Amino acid sequence: MSSSSSVQQAREALGKRLREIRKDSGLTARDLAARAGWHESKCSRIENGRTPPSDDDLRVYTLYCAAADQTADLIATARNIDGAYVEWRRMERSGLRRAQESVMPLWERTRHFRAYSSWLIPGPFQTPAYIKALLMSIRDRRALPDDLEAAVGIRVDKQRVLYEGARRFAVVLEESTLRHLIGGPETMAGQLGHLLSLATLPNVSLGVIPLSTDRTALWPVEDFWVFDDSQVNVELVSAFLSITQPHEVGMYARTFAAFADSAVYGASARTLITSAIDSLG
């Protein structure tokens, strides 16, 4: 499912919920529109997901449908949908720092992290040199304001979640992530050595899916993070996608479990990492 269709599906689900609230109240769409002073087509547009409801629209629904106890939840749901798909150019218009800061509350409240990557070493496992090479590339490619050092500092500071509290990290990497040269051979060698060190932490499970694995049944997909069982974050080429619909979160959790079953761990994973280091020359 594309990011845009995922957001549209969430809007349609909210509209269906509003329709049920209205029908439970005994009002027709025309009745509600008349009481609210709306054009009579507005209810239909909202309930079919064609027009995103504002906070005031939702307050009107719950007021006239005698469902005031659902107002706060409906508003929160609608705001989550609006924030689900955020273009990088919007998030990064003032530089890279804001994008790094925006995820901090989510990281701090999460206790079980699951990450799958086919592109890059995941953020909490990155060295400062690897982080700098990545963010420098993003800054230059997207012609962003230069707050590189601040952004690197925030991402490095975020890594404290690895060592604080009762947090668990399950990470599955495609072997290709070990071979993508980021920042030059020296930076990459340091990054892979750091990965070997982190794999020894008691709260970290690190699996690698070998390049030789038969991918007929389950091929590589976009990088994603699962935060507890409440949210999935996906970084796309053009935007940042936050998924909170329970059935979609469940799809990613099941996909992660399937990838985890395909990975190798322990000595076998270390062999793949050391082989990648040796290939750097």
Tab-separated table of C-alpha atoms in Angstrom:
chain	number	residue	atom	x	y	z
A	1	MET	CA	0.000	0.000	0.000
A	2	SER	CA	1.339	3.457	-0.869
A	3	SER	CA	1.737	6.168	1.748
A	4	SER	CA	-1.024	8.287	0.221
A	5	SER	CA	-3.501	5.381	0.096
A	6	SER	CA	-2.683	4.550	3.710
A	7	VAL	CA	-3.625	8.086	4.775
A	8	GLN	CA	-6.778	7.987	2.633
A	9	GLN	CA	-7.799	4.684	4.201
A	10	ALA	CA	-7.418	6.231	7.650
A	11	ARG	CA	-9.624	9.178	6.620
A	12	GLU	CA	-12.265	6.811	5.302
A	13	ALA	CA	-12.180	4.833	8.558
A	14	LEU	CA	-12.718	8.040	10.543
A	15	GLY	CA	-15.582	8.998	8.219
A	16	LYS	CA	-17.208	5.607	8.721
A	17	ARG	CA	-16.976	6.081	12.484
A	18	LEU	CA	-18.640	9.513	12.212
A	19	ARG	CA	-21.403	8.059	10.052
A	20	GLU	CA	-22.095	5.410	12.703
A	21	ILE	CA	-22.213	8.076	15.429
A	22	ARG	CA	-24.686	10.103	13.364
A	23	LYS	CA	-26.891	7.112	12.580
A	24	ASP	CA	-26.895	6.032	16.233
A	25	SER	CA	-28.241	9.484	17.089
A	26	GLY	CA	-31.136	9.085	14.656
A	27	LEU	CA	-30.093	12.052	12.522
A	28	THR	CA	-29.880	12.023	8.752
A	29	ALA	CA	-26.984	13.735	7.027
A	30	ARG	CA	-29.397	16.467	5.937
A	31	ASP	CA	-30.613	16.926	9.548
A	32	LEU	CA	-27.075	17.321	10.865
A	33	ALA	CA	-26.084	19.726	8.084
A	34	ALA	CA	-29.166	21.879	8.777
A	35	ARG	CA	-28.469	22.072	12.507
A	36	ALA	CA	-24.807	22.860	11.925
A	37	GLY	CA	-25.459	25.434	9.229
A	38	TRP	CA	-23.477	23.429	6.659
A	39	HIS	CA	-24.061	22.816	2.975
A	40	GLU	CA	-25.979	19.541	2.851
A	41	SER	CA	-23.161	17.772	0.953
A	42	LYS	CA	-20.593	18.417	3.680
A	43	CYS	CA	-21.578	15.423	5.826
A	44	SER	CA	-21.243	13.128	2.830
A	45	ARG	CA	-17.815	14.487	1.938
A	46	ILE	CA	-16.538	14.012	5.496
A	47	GLU	CA	-18.096	10.587	5.985
A	48	ASN	CA	-16.649	9.316	2.700
A	49	GLY	CA	-13.156	10.597	3.513
A	50	ARG	CA	-13.127	13.199	0.760
A	51	THR	CA	-12.912	16.193	3.116
A	52	PRO	CA	-10.754	15.981	6.279
A	53	PRO	CA	-12.832	17.216	9.247
A	54	SER	CA	-11.559	20.128	11.292
A	55	ASP	CA	-11.604	20.131	15.094
A	56	ASP	CA	-14.745	22.298	14.969
A	57	ASP	CA	-16.418	19.875	12.543
A	58	LEU	CA	-15.839	17.056	14.999
A	59	ARG	CA	-17.173	19.099	17.892
A	60	VAL	CA	-20.341	19.748	15.865
A	61	TYR	CA	-20.784	16.037	15.127
A	62	THR	CA	-20.497	15.081	18.765
A	63	LEU	CA	-22.621	18.016	19.977
A	64	TYR	CA	-25.636	17.350	17.769
A	65	CYS	CA	-25.254	13.553	17.865
A	66	ALA	CA	-25.130	13.476	21.691
A	67	ALA	CA	-21.662	11.927	21.662
A	68	ALA	CA	-19.622	14.541	23.508
A	69	ASP	CA	-17.747	11.803	25.347
A	70	GLN	CA	-16.047	10.895	22.027
A	71	THR	CA	-14.937	14.413	21.058
A	72	ALA	CA	-11.369	14.264	22.362
A	73	ASP	CA	-10.694	10.842	20.881
A	74	LEU	CA	-12.049	11.850	17.469
A	75	ILE	CA	-9.949	15.024	17.404
A	76	ALA	CA	-6.820	13.065	18.385
A	77	THR	CA	-7.522	10.512	15.657
A	78	ALA	CA	-7.953	13.211	13.004
A	79	ARG	CA	-4.761	14.994	14.057
A	80	ASN	CA	-2.827	11.723	13.870
A	81	ILE	CA	-4.029	11.242	10.313
A	82	ASP	CA	-2.971	14.763	9.354
A	83	GLY	CA	0.481	14.108	10.796
A	84	ALA	CA	0.847	10.643	9.297
A	85	TYR	CA	2.432	11.740	6.027
A	86	VAL	CA	4.901	14.605	6.302
A	87	GLU	CA	7.001	15.682	3.333
A	88	TRP	CA	10.704	16.071	4.081
A	89	ARG	CA	10.686	19.561	2.557
A	90	ARG	CA	8.089	20.584	5.137
A	91	MET	CA	9.856	18.941	8.079
A	92	GLU	CA	13.322	20.128	7.067
A	93	ARG	CA	12.589	23.635	5.834
A	94	SER	CA	14.584	25.083	8.760
A	95	GLY	CA	17.304	22.411	8.563
A	96	LEU	CA	17.989	18.875	9.755
A	97	ARG	CA	17.794	19.501	13.480
A	98	ARG	CA	13.999	19.627	13.665
A	99	ALA	CA	13.621	16.218	12.020
A	100	GLN	CA	16.009	14.709	14.574
A	101	GLU	CA	14.222	16.336	17.518
A	102	SER	CA	10.710	15.435	16.366
A	103	VAL	CA	11.015	11.732	17.170
A	104	MET	CA	12.533	12.087	20.633
A	105	PRO	CA	9.282	11.793	22.664
A	106	LEU	CA	8.381	8.593	20.816
A	107	TRP	CA	11.816	7.084	21.406
A	108	GLU	CA	11.797	7.969	25.081
A	109	ARG	CA	8.434	6.330	25.806
A	110	THR	CA	9.056	3.170	23.764
A	111	ARG	CA	10.252	0.014	25.510
A	112	HIS	CA	10.341	-2.512	22.651
A	113	PHE	CA	12.008	-1.410	19.416
A	114	ARG	CA	11.985	-3.471	16.228
A	115	ALA	CA	13.910	-2.260	13.191
A	116	TYR	CA	14.323	-3.683	9.714
A	117	SER	CA	16.751	-2.172	7.219
A	118	SER	CA	17.711	-2.952	3.654
A	119	TRP	CA	19.462	0.384	3.050
A	120	LEU	CA	21.386	1.731	6.029
A	121	ILE	CA	22.589	0.865	9.526
A	122	PRO	CA	19.724	2.024	11.830
A	123	GLY	CA	20.136	5.322	13.687
A	124	PRO	CA	20.854	4.158	17.273
A	125	PHE	CA	23.578	1.852	15.937
A	126	GLN	CA	25.344	4.506	13.841
A	127	THR	CA	28.739	6.010	14.693
A	128	PRO	CA	29.136	9.813	14.703
A	129	ALA	CA	31.198	9.629	11.494
A	130	TYR	CA	28.533	7.529	9.736
A	131	ILE	CA	25.788	9.896	10.944
A	132	LYS	CA	27.725	12.931	9.697
A	133	ALA	CA	28.252	11.385	6.269
A	134	LEU	CA	24.541	10.578	5.932
A	135	LEU	CA	23.245	13.951	7.129
A	136	MET	CA	25.788	15.849	5.054
A	137	SER	CA	24.533	14.032	1.974
A	138	ILE	CA	20.906	14.861	2.823
A	139	ARG	CA	21.777	18.504	3.493
A	140	ASP	CA	23.547	18.884	0.160
A	141	ARG	CA	21.060	16.872	-1.919
A	142	ARG	CA	18.037	18.788	-0.595
A	143	ALA	CA	19.826	22.166	-0.361
A	144	LEU	CA	18.912	22.605	3.315
A	145	PRO	CA	20.051	25.253	5.826
A	146	ASP	CA	23.328	24.164	7.400
A	147	ASP	CA	22.708	22.997	10.979
A	148	LEU	CA	24.665	19.778	10.448
A	149	GLU	CA	26.647	19.749	13.695
A	150	ALA	CA	23.546	20.341	15.821
A	151	ALA	CA	21.650	17.597	13.989
A	152	VAL	CA	24.512	15.128	14.424
A	153	GLY	CA	24.684	15.964	18.138
A	154	ILE	CA	20.967	15.301	18.618
A	155	ARG	CA	21.117	11.960	16.809
A	156	VAL	CA	24.138	10.883	18.864
A	157	ASP	CA	22.387	11.952	22.072
A	158	LYS	CA	19.321	9.917	21.079
A	159	GLN	CA	21.454	6.785	21.281
A	160	ARG	CA	21.295	6.924	25.059
A	161	VAL	CA	18.045	4.948	24.790
A	162	LEU	CA	20.236	1.898	24.161
A	163	TYR	CA	21.585	2.086	27.683
A	164	GLU	CA	18.782	3.665	29.736
A	165	GLY	CA	15.773	1.883	31.186
A	166	ALA	CA	14.411	-1.557	30.406
A	167	ARG	CA	14.413	-1.202	26.634
A	168	ARG	CA	14.777	-4.045	24.135
A	169	PHE	CA	16.049	-3.721	20.575
A	170	ALA	CA	15.472	-6.310	17.877
A	171	VAL	CA	17.213	-5.355	14.637
A	172	VAL	CA	17.224	-7.237	11.346
A	173	LEU	CA	19.526	-6.080	8.553
A	174	GLU	CA	19.818	-7.196	4.984
A	175	GLU	CA	23.445	-8.144	4.337
A	176	SER	CA	23.462	-5.430	1.671
A	177	THR	CA	23.408	-2.764	4.415
A	178	LEU	CA	26.843	-4.004	5.476
A	179	ARG	CA	28.134	-3.508	1.938
A	180	HIS	CA	26.753	-0.058	1.119
A	181	LEU	CA	29.800	2.207	1.387
A	182	ILE	CA	28.873	5.293	3.443
A	183	GLY	CA	31.492	7.944	4.245
A	184	GLY	CA	34.418	6.015	2.754
A	185	PRO	CA	36.233	2.819	3.828
A	186	GLU	CA	37.527	4.159	7.160
A	187	THR	CA	34.099	5.396	8.291
A	188	MET	CA	32.464	2.155	7.158
A	189	ALA	CA	35.031	-0.034	8.903
A	190	GLY	CA	34.471	1.894	12.127
A	191	GLN	CA	30.716	1.564	11.713
A	192	LEU	CA	30.828	-2.196	11.217
A	193	GLY	CA	33.190	-2.631	14.164
A	194	HIS	CA	30.766	-0.626	16.299
A	195	LEU	CA	27.956	-2.882	15.140
A	196	LEU	CA	29.887	-5.930	16.350
A	197	SER	CA	30.286	-4.286	19.752
A	198	LEU	CA	26.620	-3.349	20.100
A	199	ALA	CA	25.549	-6.883	19.208
A	200	THR	CA	27.017	-8.038	22.525
A	201	LEU	CA	24.636	-5.887	24.599
A	202	PRO	CA	22.153	-8.028	26.547
A	203	ASN	CA	19.160	-5.959	25.394
A	204	VAL	CA	20.060	-6.131	21.692
A	205	SER	CA	19.163	-8.867	19.203
A	206	LEU	CA	20.963	-8.397	15.886
A	207	GLY	CA	20.104	-10.557	12.893
A	208	VAL	CA	21.443	-10.417	9.343
A	209	ILE	CA	19.655	-11.859	6.307
A	210	PRO	CA	22.376	-13.302	4.038
A	211	LEU	CA	22.506	-12.281	0.392
A	212	SER	CA	22.276	-15.983	-0.482
A	213	THR	CA	18.805	-16.328	1.108
A	214	ASP	CA	16.001	-17.361	-1.250
A	215	ARG	CA	13.715	-14.302	-1.346
A	216	THR	CA	10.887	-15.775	-3.415
A	217	ALA	CA	8.408	-15.712	-0.544
A	218	LEU	CA	9.553	-12.499	1.183
A	219	TRP	CA	11.641	-9.933	-0.650
A	220	PRO	CA	13.323	-6.809	0.812
A	221	VAL	CA	11.060	-3.827	1.545
A	222	GLU	CA	11.435	-0.248	2.746
A	223	ASP	CA	13.257	0.390	6.033
A	224	PHE	CA	10.895	0.615	8.990
A	225	TRP	CA	10.739	0.839	12.787
A	226	VAL	CA	8.040	-0.660	15.017
A	227	PHE	CA	7.642	1.144	18.361
A	228	ASP	CA	6.059	-1.187	20.924
A	229	ASP	CA	2.809	-2.207	19.220
A	230	SER	CA	1.566	1.355	18.767
A	231	GLN	CA	3.367	2.966	15.835
A	232	VAL	CA	5.458	2.270	12.745
A	233	ASN	CA	7.747	4.850	11.140
A	234	VAL	CA	8.848	4.558	7.517
A	235	GLU	CA	11.307	6.860	5.744
A	236	LEU	CA	10.358	7.305	2.090
A	237	VAL	CA	12.223	9.170	-0.631
A	238	SER	CA	9.894	12.177	-0.421
A	239	ALA	CA	8.315	11.946	3.013
A	240	PHE	CA	8.204	10.551	6.533
A	241	LEU	CA	5.320	8.173	7.214
A	242	SER	CA	3.890	7.460	10.678
A	243	ILE	CA	1.481	4.535	10.848
A	244	THR	CA	-0.853	4.111	13.821
A	245	GLN	CA	-3.776	2.148	12.382
A	246	PRO	CA	-3.714	-1.083	14.454
A	247	HIS	CA	-4.180	-3.436	11.488
A	248	GLU	CA	-1.323	-1.768	9.583
A	249	VAL	CA	0.964	-1.826	12.625
A	250	GLY	CA	0.135	-5.517	12.877
A	251	MET	CA	1.119	-6.078	9.240
A	252	TYR	CA	4.534	-4.550	9.850
A	253	ALA	CA	4.979	-6.535	13.076
A	254	ARG	CA	4.200	-9.780	11.247
A	255	THR	CA	6.518	-8.828	8.401
A	256	PHE	CA	9.284	-8.098	10.893
A	257	ALA	CA	8.762	-11.509	12.509
A	258	ALA	CA	9.079	-13.177	9.105
A	259	PHE	CA	12.295	-11.279	8.364
A	260	ALA	CA	13.631	-12.216	11.798
A	261	ASP	CA	13.007	-15.883	11.037
A	262	SER	CA	15.069	-15.517	7.829
A	263	ALA	CA	18.056	-13.936	9.587
A	264	VAL	CA	21.140	-15.489	11.133
A	265	TYR	CA	22.408	-14.514	14.562
A	266	GLY	CA	25.412	-14.839	16.852
A	267	ALA	CA	28.555	-16.242	15.261
A	268	SER	CA	26.935	-16.484	11.831
A	269	ALA	CA	25.944	-12.808	11.878
A	270	ARG	CA	29.402	-11.806	13.124
A	271	THR	CA	30.970	-13.717	10.235
A	272	LEU	CA	28.943	-11.701	7.717
A	273	ILE	CA	29.904	-8.425	9.412
A	274	THR	CA	33.615	-9.279	9.601
A	275	SER	CA	33.524	-10.375	5.967
A	276	ALA	CA	32.154	-6.953	5.046
A	277	ILE	CA	34.950	-5.309	7.044
A	278	ASP	CA	37.569	-7.442	5.284
A	279	SER	CA	36.171	-6.443	1.877
A	280	LEU	CA	37.023	-2.822	2.613
A	281	GLY	CA	40.695	-3.621	2.171
